[in-house]
Coordinates of C-alpha atoms in Angstrom, one line a residue:
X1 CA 15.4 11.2 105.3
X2 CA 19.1 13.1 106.4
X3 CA 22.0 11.5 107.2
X4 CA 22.9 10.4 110.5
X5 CA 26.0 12.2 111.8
X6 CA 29.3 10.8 112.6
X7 CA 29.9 9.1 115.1
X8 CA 31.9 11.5 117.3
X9 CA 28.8 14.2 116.9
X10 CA 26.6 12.0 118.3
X11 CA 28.3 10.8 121.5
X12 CA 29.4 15.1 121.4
X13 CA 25.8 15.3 121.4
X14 CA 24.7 12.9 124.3
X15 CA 27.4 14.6 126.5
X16 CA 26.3 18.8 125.7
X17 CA 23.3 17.4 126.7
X18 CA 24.2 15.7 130.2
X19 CA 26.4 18.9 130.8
X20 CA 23.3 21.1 130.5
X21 CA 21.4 19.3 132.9
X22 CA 23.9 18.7 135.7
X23 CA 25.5 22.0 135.5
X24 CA 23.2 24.4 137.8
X25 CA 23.3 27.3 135.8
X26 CA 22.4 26.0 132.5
X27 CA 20.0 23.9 134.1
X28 CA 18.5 27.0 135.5
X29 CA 18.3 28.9 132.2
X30 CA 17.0 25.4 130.0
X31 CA 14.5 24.5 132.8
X32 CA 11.6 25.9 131.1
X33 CA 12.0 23.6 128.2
X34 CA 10.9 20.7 130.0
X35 CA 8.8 23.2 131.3
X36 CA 6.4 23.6 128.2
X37 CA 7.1 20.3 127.9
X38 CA 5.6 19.2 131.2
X39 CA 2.7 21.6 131.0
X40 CA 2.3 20.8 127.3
X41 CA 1.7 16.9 128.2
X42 CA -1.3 17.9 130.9
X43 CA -2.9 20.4 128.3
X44 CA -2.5 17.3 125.4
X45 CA -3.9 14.6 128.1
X46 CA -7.0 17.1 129.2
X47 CA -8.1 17.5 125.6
X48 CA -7.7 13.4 124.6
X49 CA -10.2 12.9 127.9
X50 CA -12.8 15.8 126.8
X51 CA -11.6 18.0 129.9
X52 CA -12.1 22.1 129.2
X53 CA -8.7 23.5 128.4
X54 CA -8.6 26.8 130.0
X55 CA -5.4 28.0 129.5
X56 CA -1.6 27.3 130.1
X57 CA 0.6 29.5 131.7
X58 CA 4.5 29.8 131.9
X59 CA 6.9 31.8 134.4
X60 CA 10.3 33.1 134.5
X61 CA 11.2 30.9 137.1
X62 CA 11.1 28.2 135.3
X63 CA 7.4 27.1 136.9
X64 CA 4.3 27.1 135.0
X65 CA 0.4 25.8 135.7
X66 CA -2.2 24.2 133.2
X67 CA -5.8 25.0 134.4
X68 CA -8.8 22.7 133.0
X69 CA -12.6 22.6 133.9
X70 CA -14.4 19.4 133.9
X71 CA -14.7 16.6 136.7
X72 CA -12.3 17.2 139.7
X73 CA -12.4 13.3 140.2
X74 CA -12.1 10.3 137.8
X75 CA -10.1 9.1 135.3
X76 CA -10.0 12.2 133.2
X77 CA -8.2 14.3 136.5
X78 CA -5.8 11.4 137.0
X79 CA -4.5 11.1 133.9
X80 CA -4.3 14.4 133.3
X81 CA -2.5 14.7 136.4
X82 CA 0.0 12.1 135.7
X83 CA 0.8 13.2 132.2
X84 CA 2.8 16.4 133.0
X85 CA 5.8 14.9 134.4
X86 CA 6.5 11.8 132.3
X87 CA 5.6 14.5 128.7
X88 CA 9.3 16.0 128.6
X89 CA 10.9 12.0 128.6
X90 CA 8.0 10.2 126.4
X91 CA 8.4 13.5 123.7
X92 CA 12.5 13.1 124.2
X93 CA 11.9 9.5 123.3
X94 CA 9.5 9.9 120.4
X95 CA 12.5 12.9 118.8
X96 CA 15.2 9.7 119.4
X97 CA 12.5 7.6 117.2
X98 CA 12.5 10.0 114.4
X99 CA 16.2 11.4 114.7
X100 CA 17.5 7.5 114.6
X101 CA 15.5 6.9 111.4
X102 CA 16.5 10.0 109.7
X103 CA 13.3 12.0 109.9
X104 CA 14.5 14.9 111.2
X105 CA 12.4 17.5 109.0
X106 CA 9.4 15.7 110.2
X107 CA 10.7 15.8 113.6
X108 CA 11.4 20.0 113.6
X109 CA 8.1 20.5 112.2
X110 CA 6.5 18.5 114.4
X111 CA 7.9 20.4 117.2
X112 CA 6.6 23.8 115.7
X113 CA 3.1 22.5 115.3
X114 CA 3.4 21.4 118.8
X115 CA 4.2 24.9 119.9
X116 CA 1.9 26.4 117.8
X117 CA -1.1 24.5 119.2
X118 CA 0.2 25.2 122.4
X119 CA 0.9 28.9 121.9
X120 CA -3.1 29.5 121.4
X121 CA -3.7 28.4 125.0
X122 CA -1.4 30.6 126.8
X123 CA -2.7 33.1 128.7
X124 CA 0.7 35.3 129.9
X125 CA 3.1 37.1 128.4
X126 CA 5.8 35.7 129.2
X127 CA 4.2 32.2 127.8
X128 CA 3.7 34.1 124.4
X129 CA 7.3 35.6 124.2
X130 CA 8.4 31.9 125.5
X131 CA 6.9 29.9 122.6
X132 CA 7.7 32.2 119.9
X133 CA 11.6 32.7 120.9
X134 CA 12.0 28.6 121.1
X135 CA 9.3 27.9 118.2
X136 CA 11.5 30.1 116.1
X137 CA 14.9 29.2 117.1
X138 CA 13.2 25.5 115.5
X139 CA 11.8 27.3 112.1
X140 CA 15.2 28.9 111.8
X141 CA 17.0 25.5 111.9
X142 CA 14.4 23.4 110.1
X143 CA 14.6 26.4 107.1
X144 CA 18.2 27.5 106.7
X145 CA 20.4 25.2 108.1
X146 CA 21.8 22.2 105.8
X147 CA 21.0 18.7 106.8
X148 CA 24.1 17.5 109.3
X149 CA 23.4 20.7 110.7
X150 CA 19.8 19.7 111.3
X151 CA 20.5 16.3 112.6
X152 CA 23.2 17.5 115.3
X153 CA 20.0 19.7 116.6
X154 CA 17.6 17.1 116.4
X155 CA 20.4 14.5 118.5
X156 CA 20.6 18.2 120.9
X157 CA 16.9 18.1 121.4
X158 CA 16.2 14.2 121.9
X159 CA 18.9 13.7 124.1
X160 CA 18.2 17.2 126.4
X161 CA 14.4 15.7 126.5
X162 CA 15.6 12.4 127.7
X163 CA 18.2 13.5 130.4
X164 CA 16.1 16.3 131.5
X165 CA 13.1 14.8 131.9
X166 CA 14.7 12.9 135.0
X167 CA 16.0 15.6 136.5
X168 CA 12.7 17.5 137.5
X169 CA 11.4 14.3 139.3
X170 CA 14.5 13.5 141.3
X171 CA 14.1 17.3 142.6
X172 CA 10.3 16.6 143.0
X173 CA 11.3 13.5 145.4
X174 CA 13.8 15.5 147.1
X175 CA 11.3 18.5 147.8
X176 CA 8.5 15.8 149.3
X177 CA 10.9 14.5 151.6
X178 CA 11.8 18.2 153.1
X179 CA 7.6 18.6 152.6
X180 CA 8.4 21.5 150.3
X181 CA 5.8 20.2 147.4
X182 CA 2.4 19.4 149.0
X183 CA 0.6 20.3 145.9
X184 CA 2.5 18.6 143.6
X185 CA 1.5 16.5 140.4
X186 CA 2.3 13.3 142.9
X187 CA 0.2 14.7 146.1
X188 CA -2.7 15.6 143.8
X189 CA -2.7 11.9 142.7
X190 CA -2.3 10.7 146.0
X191 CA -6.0 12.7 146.8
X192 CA -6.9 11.5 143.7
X193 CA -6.2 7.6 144.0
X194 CA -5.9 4.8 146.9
X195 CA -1.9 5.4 146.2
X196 CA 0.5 7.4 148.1
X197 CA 2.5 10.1 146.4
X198 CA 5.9 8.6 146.9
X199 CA 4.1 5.5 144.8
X200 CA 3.6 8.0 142.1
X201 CA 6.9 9.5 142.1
X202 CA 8.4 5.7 141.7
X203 CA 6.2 5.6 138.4
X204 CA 7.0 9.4 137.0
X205 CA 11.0 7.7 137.6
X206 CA 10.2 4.3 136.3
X207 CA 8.6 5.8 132.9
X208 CA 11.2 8.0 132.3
X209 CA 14.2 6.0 133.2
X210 CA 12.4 3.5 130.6
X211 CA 12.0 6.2 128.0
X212 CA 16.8 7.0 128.4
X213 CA 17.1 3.8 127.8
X214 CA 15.3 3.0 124.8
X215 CA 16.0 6.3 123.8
X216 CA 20.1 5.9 124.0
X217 CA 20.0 3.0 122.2
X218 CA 17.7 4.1 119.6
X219 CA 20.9 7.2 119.6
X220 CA 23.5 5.2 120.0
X221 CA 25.5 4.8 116.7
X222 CA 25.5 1.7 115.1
X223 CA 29.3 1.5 115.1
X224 CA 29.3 1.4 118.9
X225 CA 26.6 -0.9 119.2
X226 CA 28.3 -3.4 117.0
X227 CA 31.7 -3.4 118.7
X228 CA 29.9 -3.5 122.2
X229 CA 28.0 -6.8 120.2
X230 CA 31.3 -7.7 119.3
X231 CA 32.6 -7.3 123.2

């Protein structure tokens, strides 16, 4: 187990995050995180329901596509389906889990075997390049960098995860409305299942707005929840 960091790193933390996902042009550049995140949670889901994995790939512009074989109705498609937008916040929550008990090591590591699974399904180069850049950028931490080092990049990651997994489906919902999306995770769903689209949007939202919650508290330093207690 490391250390938790001060106070003051942690709420630094929480608000580098927020920056990066409000602010367009970091957004635009740290998209493809929740990226491989979101593709990584359909590839994860098709392989726990016994659909084919036939590959995973990721594109400059921040977009990326996970292609399975197997039933094209039924539970197996649905969940699959649903799983790519709720990954990025559930996986941001899991990393507050870990980071607010101290297992940061196991958390980095984690992360690498994560990528590493992922990186034999990818099927561009731009994937490969991808996976390898971010999955060493972790190594690199997880190896040389001392332990309050460790656990401001662990707070980084759980707290990007978290914001930015919003993000994604408020521009989804935006997108429908204009009918700019009609093959999106939602609309897929929609053909899958009795439910509309917007119905499945509501739930990618609901998940994930779930999943900043529990995972700011989990973050939020002791010290602060005691005096908002005390308040």
């Amino acid at each position: 187990m490391q250390p938790v960091p001060p106070t003051w790193i942690a709420a630094l933390a929480a608000l580098v995050a927020f920056g990066v996902v409000v602010y367009p042009t970091s957004w635009h550049i740290s998209r493809g995180l929740i990226t491989i995140a979101h593709e990584g949670g359909h590839a994860l889901v098709a392989v726990l329901t016994r659909r084919k994995l036939q590959g995973i790939r990721l594109h400059s512009d921040t977009s990326g596509v996970t292609l399975t074989r197997g039933r094209p109705t039924g539970p197996g498609m649905i969940f699959t389906a649903a799983a790519g937008y709720v990954a990025p916040s559930l996986l941001g929550l899991a990393a507050a889990w870990l980071t607010a008990l101290g297992y940061i090591t196991i958390l980095l590591w984690t992360i690498m075997l994560l990528l590493a699974s992922m990186l034999l399904m990818i099927r561009n180069v731009f994937g490969v390049v991808s996976l390898l850049t971010i999955g060493g950028a972790v190594f690199a931490l997880s190896w040389f960098a001392p332990a309050h080092v460790q656990a401001v990049g662990a707070q980084l990651v759980a707290w990007f995860l978290l914001i930015g997994g919003v993000r994604p489906i408020l521009e989804l919902r935006s997108k429908r409305r204009r009918g700019r999306a009609p093959d999106s995770d939602a609309d897929q769903l929609a053909r899958l299942t009795p439910f509309p689209g917007g119905f499945f949007v509501f739930l990618f939202l609901l998940v994930s707005g779930a999943a900043l919650v529990i995972g700011s508290y989990l973050l939020t330093p002791l010290e602060i929840l005691d005096l908002l207690n005390a308040t």
